Coordinates of N, CA and C in Angstrom, one line a residue:
Chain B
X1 N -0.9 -18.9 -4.2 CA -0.5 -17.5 -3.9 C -1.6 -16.6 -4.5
X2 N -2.2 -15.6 -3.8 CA -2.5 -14.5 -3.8 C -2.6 -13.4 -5.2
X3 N -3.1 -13.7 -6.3 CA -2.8 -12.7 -6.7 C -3.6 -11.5 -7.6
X4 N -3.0 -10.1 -8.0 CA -3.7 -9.6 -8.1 C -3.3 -8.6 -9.6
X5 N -4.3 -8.3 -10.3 CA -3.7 -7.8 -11.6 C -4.0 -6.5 -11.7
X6 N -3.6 -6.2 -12.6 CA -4.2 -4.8 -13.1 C -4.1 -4.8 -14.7
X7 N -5.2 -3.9 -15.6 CA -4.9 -4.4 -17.1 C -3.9 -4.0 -17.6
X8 N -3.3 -2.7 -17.2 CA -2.4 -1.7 -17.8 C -0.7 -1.7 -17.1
X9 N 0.4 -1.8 -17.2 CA 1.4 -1.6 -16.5 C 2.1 0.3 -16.4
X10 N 1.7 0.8 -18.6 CA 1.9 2.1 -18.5 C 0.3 2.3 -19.1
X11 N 0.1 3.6 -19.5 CA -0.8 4.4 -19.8 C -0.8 5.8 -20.1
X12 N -1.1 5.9 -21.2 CA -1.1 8.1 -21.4 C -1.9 8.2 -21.9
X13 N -2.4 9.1 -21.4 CA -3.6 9.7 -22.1 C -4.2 10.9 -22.3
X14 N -5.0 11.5 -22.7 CA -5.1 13.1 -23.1 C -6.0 13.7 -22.0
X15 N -6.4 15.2 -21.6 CA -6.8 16.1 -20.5 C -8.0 15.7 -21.3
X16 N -8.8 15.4 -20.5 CA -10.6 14.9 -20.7 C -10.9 14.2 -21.3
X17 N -10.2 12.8 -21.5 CA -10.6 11.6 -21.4 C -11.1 11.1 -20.5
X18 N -11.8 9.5 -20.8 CA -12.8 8.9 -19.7 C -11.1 7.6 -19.7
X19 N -10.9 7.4 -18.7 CA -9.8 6.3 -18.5 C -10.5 5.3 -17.1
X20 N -10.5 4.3 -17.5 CA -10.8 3.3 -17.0 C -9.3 2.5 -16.6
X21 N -9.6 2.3 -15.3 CA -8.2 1.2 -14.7 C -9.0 -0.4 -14.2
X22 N -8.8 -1.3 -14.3 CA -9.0 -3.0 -14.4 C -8.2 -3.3 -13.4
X23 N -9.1 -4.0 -12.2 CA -8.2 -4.5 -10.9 C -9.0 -6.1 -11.2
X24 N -8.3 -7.2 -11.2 CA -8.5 -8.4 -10.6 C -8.2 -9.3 -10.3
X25 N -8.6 -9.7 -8.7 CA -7.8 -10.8 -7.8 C -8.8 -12.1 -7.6
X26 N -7.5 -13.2 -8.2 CA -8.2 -14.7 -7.5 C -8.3 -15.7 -6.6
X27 N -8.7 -14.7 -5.3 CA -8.5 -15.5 -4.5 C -9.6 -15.3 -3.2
X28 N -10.7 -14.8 -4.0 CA -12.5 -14.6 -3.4 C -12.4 -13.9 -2.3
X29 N -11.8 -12.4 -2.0 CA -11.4 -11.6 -1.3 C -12.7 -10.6 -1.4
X30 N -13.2 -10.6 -0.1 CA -14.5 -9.6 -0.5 C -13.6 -7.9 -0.7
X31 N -12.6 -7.4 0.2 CA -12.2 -6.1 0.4 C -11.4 -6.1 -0.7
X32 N -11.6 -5.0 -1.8 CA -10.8 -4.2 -2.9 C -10.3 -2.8 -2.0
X33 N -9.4 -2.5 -2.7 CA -8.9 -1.0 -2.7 C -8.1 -0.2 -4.1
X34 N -8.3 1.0 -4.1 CA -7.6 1.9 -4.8 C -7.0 2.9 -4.4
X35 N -5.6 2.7 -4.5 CA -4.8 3.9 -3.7 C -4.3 4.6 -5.2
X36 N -3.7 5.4 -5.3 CA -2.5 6.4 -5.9 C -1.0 6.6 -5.0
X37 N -0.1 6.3 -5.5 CA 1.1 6.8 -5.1 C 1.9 7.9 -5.7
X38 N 2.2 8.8 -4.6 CA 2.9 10.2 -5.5 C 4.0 10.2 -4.4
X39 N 5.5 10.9 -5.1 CA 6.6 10.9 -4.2 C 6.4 11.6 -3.5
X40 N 6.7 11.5 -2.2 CA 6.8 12.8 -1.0 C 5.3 13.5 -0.5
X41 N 4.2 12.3 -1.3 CA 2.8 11.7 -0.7 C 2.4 10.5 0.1
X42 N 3.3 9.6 -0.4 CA 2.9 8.1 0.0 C 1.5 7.3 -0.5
X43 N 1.4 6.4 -0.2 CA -0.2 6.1 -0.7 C -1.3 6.9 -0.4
X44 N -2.2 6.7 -0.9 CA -3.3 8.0 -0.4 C -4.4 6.6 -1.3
X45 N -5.4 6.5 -0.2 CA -7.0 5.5 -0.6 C -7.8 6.3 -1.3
X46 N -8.0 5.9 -2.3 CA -9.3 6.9 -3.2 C -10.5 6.3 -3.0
X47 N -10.9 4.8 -2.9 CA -11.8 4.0 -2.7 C -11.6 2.7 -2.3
X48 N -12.5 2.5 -1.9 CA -12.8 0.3 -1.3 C -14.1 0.5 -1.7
X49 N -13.5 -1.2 -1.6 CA -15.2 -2.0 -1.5 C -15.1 -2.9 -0.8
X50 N -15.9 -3.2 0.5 CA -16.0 -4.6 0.9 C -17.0 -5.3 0.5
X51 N -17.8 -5.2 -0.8 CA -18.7 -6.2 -1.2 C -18.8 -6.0 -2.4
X52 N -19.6 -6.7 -3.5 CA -20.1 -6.4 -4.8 C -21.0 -5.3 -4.7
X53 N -20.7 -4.3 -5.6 CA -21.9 -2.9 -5.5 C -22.0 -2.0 -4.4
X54 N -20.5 -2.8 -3.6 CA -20.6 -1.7 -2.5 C -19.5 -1.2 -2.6
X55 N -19.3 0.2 -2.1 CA -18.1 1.1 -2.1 C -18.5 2.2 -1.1
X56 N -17.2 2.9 -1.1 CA -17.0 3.4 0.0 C -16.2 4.5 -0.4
X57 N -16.1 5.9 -0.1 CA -14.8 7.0 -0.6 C -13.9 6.5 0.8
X58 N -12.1 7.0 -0.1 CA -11.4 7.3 0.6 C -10.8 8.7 1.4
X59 N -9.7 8.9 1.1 CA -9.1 9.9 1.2 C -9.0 10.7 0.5
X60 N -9.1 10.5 -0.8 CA -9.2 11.4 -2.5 C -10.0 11.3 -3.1
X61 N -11.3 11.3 -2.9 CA -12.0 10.1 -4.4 C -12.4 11.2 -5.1
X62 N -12.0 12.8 -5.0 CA -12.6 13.5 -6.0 C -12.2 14.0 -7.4
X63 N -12.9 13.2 -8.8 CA -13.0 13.0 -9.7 C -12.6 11.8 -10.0
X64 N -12.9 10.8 -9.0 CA -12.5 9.4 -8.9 C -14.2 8.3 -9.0
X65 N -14.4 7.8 -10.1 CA -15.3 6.7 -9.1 C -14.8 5.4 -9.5
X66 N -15.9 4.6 -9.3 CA -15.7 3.0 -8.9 C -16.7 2.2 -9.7
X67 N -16.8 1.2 -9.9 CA -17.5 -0.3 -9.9 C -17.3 -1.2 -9.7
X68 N -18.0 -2.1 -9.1 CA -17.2 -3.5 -8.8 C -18.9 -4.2 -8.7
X69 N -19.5 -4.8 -10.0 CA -20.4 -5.6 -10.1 C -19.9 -6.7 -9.7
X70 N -18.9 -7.7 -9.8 CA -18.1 -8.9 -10.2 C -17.7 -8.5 -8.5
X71 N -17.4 -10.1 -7.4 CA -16.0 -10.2 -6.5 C -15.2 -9.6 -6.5
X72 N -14.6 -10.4 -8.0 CA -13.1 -10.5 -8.4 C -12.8 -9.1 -9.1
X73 N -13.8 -8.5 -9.7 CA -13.4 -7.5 -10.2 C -13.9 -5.9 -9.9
X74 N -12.3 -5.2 -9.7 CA -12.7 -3.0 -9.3 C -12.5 -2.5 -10.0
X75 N -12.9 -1.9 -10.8 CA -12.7 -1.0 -11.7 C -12.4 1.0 -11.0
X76 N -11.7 1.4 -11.6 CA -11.2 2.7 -11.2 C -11.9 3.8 -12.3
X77 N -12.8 4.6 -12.5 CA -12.6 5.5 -13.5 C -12.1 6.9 -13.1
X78 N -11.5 7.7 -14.4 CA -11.5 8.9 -14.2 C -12.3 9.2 -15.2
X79 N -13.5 10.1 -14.6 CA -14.4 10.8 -15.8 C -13.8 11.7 -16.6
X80 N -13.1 12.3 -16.4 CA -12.1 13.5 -17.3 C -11.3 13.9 -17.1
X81 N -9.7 12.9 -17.3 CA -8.5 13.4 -16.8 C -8.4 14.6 -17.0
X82 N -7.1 14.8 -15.9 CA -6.8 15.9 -15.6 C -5.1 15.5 -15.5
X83 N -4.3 16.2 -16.0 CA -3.0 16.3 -15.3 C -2.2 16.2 -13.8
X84 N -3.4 16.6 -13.2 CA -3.1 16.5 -12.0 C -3.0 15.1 -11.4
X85 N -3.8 13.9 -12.5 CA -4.5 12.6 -11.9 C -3.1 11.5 -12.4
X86 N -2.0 12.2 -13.3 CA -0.8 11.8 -13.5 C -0.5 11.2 -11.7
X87 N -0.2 9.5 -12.1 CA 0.2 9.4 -10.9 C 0.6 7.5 -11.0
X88 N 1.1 6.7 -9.9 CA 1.1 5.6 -10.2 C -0.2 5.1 -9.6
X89 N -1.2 4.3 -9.8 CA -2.2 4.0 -9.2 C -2.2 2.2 -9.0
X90 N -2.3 2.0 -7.7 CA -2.2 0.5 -7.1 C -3.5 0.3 -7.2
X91 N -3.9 -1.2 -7.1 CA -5.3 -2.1 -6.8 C -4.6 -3.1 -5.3
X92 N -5.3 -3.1 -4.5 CA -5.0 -4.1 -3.2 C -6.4 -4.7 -3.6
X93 N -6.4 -6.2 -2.3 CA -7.2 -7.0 -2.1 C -7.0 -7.5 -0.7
X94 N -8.2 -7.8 0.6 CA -8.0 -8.2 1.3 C -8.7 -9.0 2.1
X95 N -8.7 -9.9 2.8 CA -10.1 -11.1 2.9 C -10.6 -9.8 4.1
X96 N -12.2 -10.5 4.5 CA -12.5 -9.2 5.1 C -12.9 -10.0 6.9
X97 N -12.0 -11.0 6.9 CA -11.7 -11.8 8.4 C -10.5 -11.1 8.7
X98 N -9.8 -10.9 7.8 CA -7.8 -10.3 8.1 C -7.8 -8.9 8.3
X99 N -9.3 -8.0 8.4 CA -9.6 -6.6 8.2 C -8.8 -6.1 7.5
X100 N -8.4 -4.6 7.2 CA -7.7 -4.1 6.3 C -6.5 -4.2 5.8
X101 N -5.8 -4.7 6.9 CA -4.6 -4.7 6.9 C -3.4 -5.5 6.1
X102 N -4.0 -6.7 6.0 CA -3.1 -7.8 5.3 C -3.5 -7.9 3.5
X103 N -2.9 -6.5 2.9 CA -3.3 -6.2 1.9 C -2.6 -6.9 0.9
X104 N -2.7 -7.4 -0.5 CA -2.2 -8.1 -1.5 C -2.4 -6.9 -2.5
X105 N -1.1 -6.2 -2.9 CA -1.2 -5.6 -3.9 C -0.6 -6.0 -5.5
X106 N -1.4 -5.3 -6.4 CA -0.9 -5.6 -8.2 C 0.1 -5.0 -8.1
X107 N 0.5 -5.2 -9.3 CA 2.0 -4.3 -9.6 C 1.6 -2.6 -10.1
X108 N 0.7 -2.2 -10.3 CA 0.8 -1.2 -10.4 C 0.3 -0.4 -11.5
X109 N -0.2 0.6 -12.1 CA -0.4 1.2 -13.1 C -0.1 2.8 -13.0
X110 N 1.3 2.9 -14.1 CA 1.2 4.1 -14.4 C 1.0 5.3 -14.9
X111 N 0.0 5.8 -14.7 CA -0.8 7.1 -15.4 C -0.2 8.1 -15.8
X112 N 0.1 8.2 -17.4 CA 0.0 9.9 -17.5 C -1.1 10.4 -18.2
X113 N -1.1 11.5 -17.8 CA -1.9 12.0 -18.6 C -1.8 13.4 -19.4
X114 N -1.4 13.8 -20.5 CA -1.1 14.9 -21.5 C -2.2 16.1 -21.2
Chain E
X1 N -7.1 13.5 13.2 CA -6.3 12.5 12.1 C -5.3 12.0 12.2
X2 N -5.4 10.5 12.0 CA -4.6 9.6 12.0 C -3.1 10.2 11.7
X3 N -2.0 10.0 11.9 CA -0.9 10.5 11.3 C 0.2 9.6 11.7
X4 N 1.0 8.8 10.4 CA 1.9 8.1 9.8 C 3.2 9.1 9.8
X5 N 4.4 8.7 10.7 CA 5.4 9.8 10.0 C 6.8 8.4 10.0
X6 N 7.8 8.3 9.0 CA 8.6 7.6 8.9 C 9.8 8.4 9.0
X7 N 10.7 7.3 9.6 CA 12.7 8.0 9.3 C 13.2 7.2 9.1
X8 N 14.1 7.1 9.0 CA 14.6 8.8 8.2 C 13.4 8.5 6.8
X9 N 14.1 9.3 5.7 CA 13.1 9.2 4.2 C 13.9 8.4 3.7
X10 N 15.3 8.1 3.5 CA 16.6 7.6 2.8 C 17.4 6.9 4.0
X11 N 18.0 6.1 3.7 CA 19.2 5.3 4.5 C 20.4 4.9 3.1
X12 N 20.8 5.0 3.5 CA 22.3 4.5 2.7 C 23.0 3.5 4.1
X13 N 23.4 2.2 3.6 CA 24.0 1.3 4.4 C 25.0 0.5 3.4
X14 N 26.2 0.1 4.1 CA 27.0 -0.8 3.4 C 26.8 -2.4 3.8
X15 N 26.9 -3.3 3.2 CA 26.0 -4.5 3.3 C 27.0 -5.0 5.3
X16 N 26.0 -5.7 5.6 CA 26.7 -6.0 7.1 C 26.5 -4.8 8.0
X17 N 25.9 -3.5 7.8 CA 25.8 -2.9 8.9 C 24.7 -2.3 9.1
X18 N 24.0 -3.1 10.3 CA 22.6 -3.2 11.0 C 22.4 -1.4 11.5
X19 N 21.2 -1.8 10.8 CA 20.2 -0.1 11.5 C 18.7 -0.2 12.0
X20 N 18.1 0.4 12.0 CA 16.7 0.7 12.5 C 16.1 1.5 11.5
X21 N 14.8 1.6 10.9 CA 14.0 2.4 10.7 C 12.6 2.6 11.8
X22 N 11.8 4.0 11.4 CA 11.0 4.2 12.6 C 10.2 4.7 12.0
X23 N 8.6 4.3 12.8 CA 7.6 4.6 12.3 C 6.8 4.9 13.5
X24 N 6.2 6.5 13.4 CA 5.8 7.0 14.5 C 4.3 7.1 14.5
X25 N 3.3 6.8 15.0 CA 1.9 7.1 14.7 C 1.4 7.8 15.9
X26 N 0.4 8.3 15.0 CA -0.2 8.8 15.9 C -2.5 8.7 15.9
X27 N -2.9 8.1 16.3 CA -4.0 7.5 16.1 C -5.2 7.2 17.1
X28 N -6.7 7.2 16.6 CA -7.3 7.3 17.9 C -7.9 5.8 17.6
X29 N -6.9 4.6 18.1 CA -7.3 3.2 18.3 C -6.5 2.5 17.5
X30 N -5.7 2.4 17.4 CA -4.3 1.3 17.2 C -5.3 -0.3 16.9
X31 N -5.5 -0.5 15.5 CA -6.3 -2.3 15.3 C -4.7 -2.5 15.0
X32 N -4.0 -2.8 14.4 CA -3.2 -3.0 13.5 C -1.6 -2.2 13.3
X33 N -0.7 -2.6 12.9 CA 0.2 -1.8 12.6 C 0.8 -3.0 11.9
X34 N 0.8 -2.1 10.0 CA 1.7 -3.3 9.1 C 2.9 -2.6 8.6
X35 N 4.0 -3.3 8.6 CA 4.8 -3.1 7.2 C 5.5 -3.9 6.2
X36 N 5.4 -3.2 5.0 CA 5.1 -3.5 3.7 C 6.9 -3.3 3.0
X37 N 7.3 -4.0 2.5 CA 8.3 -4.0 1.4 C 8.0 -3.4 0.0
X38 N 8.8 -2.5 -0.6 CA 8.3 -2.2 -2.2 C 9.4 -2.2 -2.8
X39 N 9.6 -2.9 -3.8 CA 10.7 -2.7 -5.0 C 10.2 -1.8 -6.2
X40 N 11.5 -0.9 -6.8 CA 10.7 0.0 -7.5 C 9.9 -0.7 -8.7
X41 N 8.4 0.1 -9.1 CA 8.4 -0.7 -10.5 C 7.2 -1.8 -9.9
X42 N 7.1 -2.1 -8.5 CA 6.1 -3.1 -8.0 C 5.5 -2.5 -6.9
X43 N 4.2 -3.7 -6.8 CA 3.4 -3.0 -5.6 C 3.9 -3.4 -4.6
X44 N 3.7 -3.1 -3.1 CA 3.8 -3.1 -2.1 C 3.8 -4.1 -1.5
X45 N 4.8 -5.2 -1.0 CA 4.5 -7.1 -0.5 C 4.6 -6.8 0.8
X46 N 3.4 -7.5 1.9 CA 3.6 -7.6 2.8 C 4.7 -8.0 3.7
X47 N 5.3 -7.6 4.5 CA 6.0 -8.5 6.0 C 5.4 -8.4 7.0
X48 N 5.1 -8.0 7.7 CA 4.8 -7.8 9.3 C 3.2 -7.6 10.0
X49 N 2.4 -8.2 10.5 CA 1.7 -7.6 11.5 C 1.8 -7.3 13.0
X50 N 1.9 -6.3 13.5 CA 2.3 -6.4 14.7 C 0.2 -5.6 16.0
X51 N 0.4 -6.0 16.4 CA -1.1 -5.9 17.2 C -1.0 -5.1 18.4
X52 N 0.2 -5.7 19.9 CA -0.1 -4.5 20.9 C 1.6 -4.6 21.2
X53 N 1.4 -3.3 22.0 CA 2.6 -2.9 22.7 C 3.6 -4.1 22.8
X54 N 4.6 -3.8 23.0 CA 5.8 -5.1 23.1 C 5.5 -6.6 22.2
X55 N 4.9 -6.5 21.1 CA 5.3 -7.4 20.1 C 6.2 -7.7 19.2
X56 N 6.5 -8.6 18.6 CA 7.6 -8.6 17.6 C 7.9 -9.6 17.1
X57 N 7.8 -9.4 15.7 CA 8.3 -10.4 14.7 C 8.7 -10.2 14.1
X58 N 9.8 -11.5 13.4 CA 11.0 -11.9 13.3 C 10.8 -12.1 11.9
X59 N 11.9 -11.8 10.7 CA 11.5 -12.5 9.5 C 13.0 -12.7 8.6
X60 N 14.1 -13.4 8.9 CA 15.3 -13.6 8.2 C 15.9 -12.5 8.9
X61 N 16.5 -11.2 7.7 CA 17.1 -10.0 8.8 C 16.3 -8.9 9.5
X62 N 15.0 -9.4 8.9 CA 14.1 -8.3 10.0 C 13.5 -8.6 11.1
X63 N 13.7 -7.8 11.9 CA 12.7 -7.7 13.1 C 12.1 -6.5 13.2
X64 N 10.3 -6.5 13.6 CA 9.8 -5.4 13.9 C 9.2 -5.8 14.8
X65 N 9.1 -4.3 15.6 CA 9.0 -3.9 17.1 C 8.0 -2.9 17.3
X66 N 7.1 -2.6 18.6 CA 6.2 -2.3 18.3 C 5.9 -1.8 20.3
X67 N 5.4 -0.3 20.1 CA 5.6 0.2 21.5 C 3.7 0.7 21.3
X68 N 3.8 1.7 21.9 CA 2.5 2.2 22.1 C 2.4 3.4 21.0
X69 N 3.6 4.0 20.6 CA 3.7 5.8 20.1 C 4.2 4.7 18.8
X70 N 5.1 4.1 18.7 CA 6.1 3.7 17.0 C 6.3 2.4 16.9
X71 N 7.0 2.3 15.9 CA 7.3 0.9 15.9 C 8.9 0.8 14.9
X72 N 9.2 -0.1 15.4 CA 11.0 0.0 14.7 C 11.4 -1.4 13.6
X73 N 11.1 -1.1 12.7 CA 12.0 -2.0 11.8 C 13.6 -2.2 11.7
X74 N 14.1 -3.2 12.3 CA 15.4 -3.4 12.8 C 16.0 -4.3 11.4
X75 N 16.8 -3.9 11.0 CA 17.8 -5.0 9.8 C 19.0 -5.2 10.3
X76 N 19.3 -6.6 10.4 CA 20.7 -6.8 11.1 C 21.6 -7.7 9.9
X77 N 22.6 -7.4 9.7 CA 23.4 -7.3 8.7 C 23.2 -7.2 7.6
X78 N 22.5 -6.3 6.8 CA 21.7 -6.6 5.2 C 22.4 -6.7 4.1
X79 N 21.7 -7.1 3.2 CA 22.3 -7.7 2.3 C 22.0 -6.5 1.2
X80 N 23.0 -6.8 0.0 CA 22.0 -5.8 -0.7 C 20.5 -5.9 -1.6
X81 N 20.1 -7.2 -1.5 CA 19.3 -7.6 -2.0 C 17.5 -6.9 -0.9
X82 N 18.4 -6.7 0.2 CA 17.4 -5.5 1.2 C 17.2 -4.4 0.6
X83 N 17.3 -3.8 -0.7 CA 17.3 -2.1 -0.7 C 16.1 -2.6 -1.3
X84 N 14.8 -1.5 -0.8 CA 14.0 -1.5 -1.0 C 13.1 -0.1 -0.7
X85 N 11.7 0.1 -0.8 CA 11.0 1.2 0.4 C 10.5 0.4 1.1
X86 N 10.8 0.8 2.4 CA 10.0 0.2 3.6 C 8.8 0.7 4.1
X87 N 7.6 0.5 3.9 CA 6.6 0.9 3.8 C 5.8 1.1 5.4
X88 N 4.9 1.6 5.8 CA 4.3 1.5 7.3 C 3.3 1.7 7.3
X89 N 2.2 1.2 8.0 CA 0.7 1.2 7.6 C 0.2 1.1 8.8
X90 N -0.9 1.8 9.3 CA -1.9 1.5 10.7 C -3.0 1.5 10.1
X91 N -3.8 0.5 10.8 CA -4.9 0.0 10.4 C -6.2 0.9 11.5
X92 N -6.9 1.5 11.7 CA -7.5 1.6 12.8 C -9.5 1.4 13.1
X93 N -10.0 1.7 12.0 CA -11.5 1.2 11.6 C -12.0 1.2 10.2
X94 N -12.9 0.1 9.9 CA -13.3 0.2 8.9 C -12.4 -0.7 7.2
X95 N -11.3 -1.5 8.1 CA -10.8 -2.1 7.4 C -9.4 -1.2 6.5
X96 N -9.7 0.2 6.7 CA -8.4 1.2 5.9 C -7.4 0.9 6.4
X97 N -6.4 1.3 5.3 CA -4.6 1.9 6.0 C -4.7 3.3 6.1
X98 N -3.5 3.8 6.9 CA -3.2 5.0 7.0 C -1.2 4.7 6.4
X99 N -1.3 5.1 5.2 CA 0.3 4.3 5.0 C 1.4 5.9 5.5
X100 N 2.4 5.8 5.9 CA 3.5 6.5 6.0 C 4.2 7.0 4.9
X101 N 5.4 7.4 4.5 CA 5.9 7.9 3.4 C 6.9 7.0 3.0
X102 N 7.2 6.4 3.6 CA 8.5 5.2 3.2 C 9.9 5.6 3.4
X103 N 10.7 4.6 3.9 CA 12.3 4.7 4.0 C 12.8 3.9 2.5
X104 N 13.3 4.9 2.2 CA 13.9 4.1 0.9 C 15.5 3.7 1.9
X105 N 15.4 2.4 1.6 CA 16.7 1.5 1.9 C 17.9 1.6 1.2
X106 N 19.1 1.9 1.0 CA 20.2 1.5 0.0 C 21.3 0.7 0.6
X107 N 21.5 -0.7 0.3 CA 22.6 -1.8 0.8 C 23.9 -1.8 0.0
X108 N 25.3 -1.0 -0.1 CA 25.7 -1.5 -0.7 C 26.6 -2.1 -0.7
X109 N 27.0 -2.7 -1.7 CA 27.7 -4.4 -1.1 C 29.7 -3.8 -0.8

């Protein structure tokens, strides 16, 4: 099975902190993603990668970036939370023969931020 | 732009009585159309790919359905072990989702 982690389940943190989120799946998936989920938003893409060192913006990525040196591993940063960045934030994974669609997501990471 | 719209937002069902949820898009090139299961507290688990008009697959009490404009997630007799958000996703270039807002399910027994 498919699977995919994330380092944090909760998280708080203070308005202009540097917060780092840890995405990693074992199962040699070139396509990463980073969504956010907010109620009465639904998922919203902040970033992908379909390769090492490569990325791409989504739908949000601003004050959002990325790394992904490693396959297996995406990193999320926020350079200086904000309250607004309070949110739950998913990591997906997806082979990049199955295109986007057949996504394997973590469980999840909850953000707050003070 | 792409546009994901789901219904209802909420369903309330008593276990055994079959409904539909609907997922309307609107998109310029249809690759894909997924949907996704979520329990609260977890990420999003796949069920469904559906590809062109008049497809459909079958999975225990679900069936999804799949026209040109929506696509219908059908549950026939649910359990309560069904309450869930039912998630909806169009795939169209570049590998992205376009996800919908979700039907939150409630089954009760």
């Amino acid at each position: 099975d498919v699977k995919v982690t994330q380092s944090s389940r909760y998280l708080v943190k203070r308005t202009g902190e540097k917060v780092f989120l840890e995405c990693v799946q074992d199962m040699d998936h070139e396509n990463m993603f980073w969504y956010r989920q907010d109620p009465g938003l639904g998922l919203r893409l902040i970033y992908f990668s379909y390769d090492v060192k490569m990325k791409e913006k989504g739908d949000i990525p601003e004050g959002y970036s990325v790394s992904r040196e490693k396959k297996e591993r995406f990193s999320l940063i926020l350079e200086s939370a904000s309250t607004n960045q309070t949110s739950m934030y998913l990591c997906a994974s997806s082979l990049r023969s199955s295109g986007g669609g057949w996504q394997f997501f973590g469980p999840g990471t909850r953000l707050t931020v003070l | 732009e792409d546009q994901v719209t789901q219904s209802p937002e909420a369903l309330r069902l008593q276990e055994g009585e079959s409904s539909s949820l609907n997922c309307s898009y609107t998109v310029s090139g249809l690759r894909g159309l997924f949907w996704y299961r979520q329990d609260p507290g977890k990420g999003p688990e796949f069920l469904f790919t559906l590809y062109s008009a008049g497809e459909e697959k079958e999975k225990e009490r679900l069936k999804a359905t799949l026209t040109k404009k929506e696509s219908f997630l059908h549950i026939t007799a649910p359990k309560p072990e069904d309450s869930a958000t039912y998630l909806c996703a169009v795939e169209t270039s570049g590998s992205r989702l376009t996800f919908g807002e979700g039907t939150q399910l409630t089954v009760n027994p």
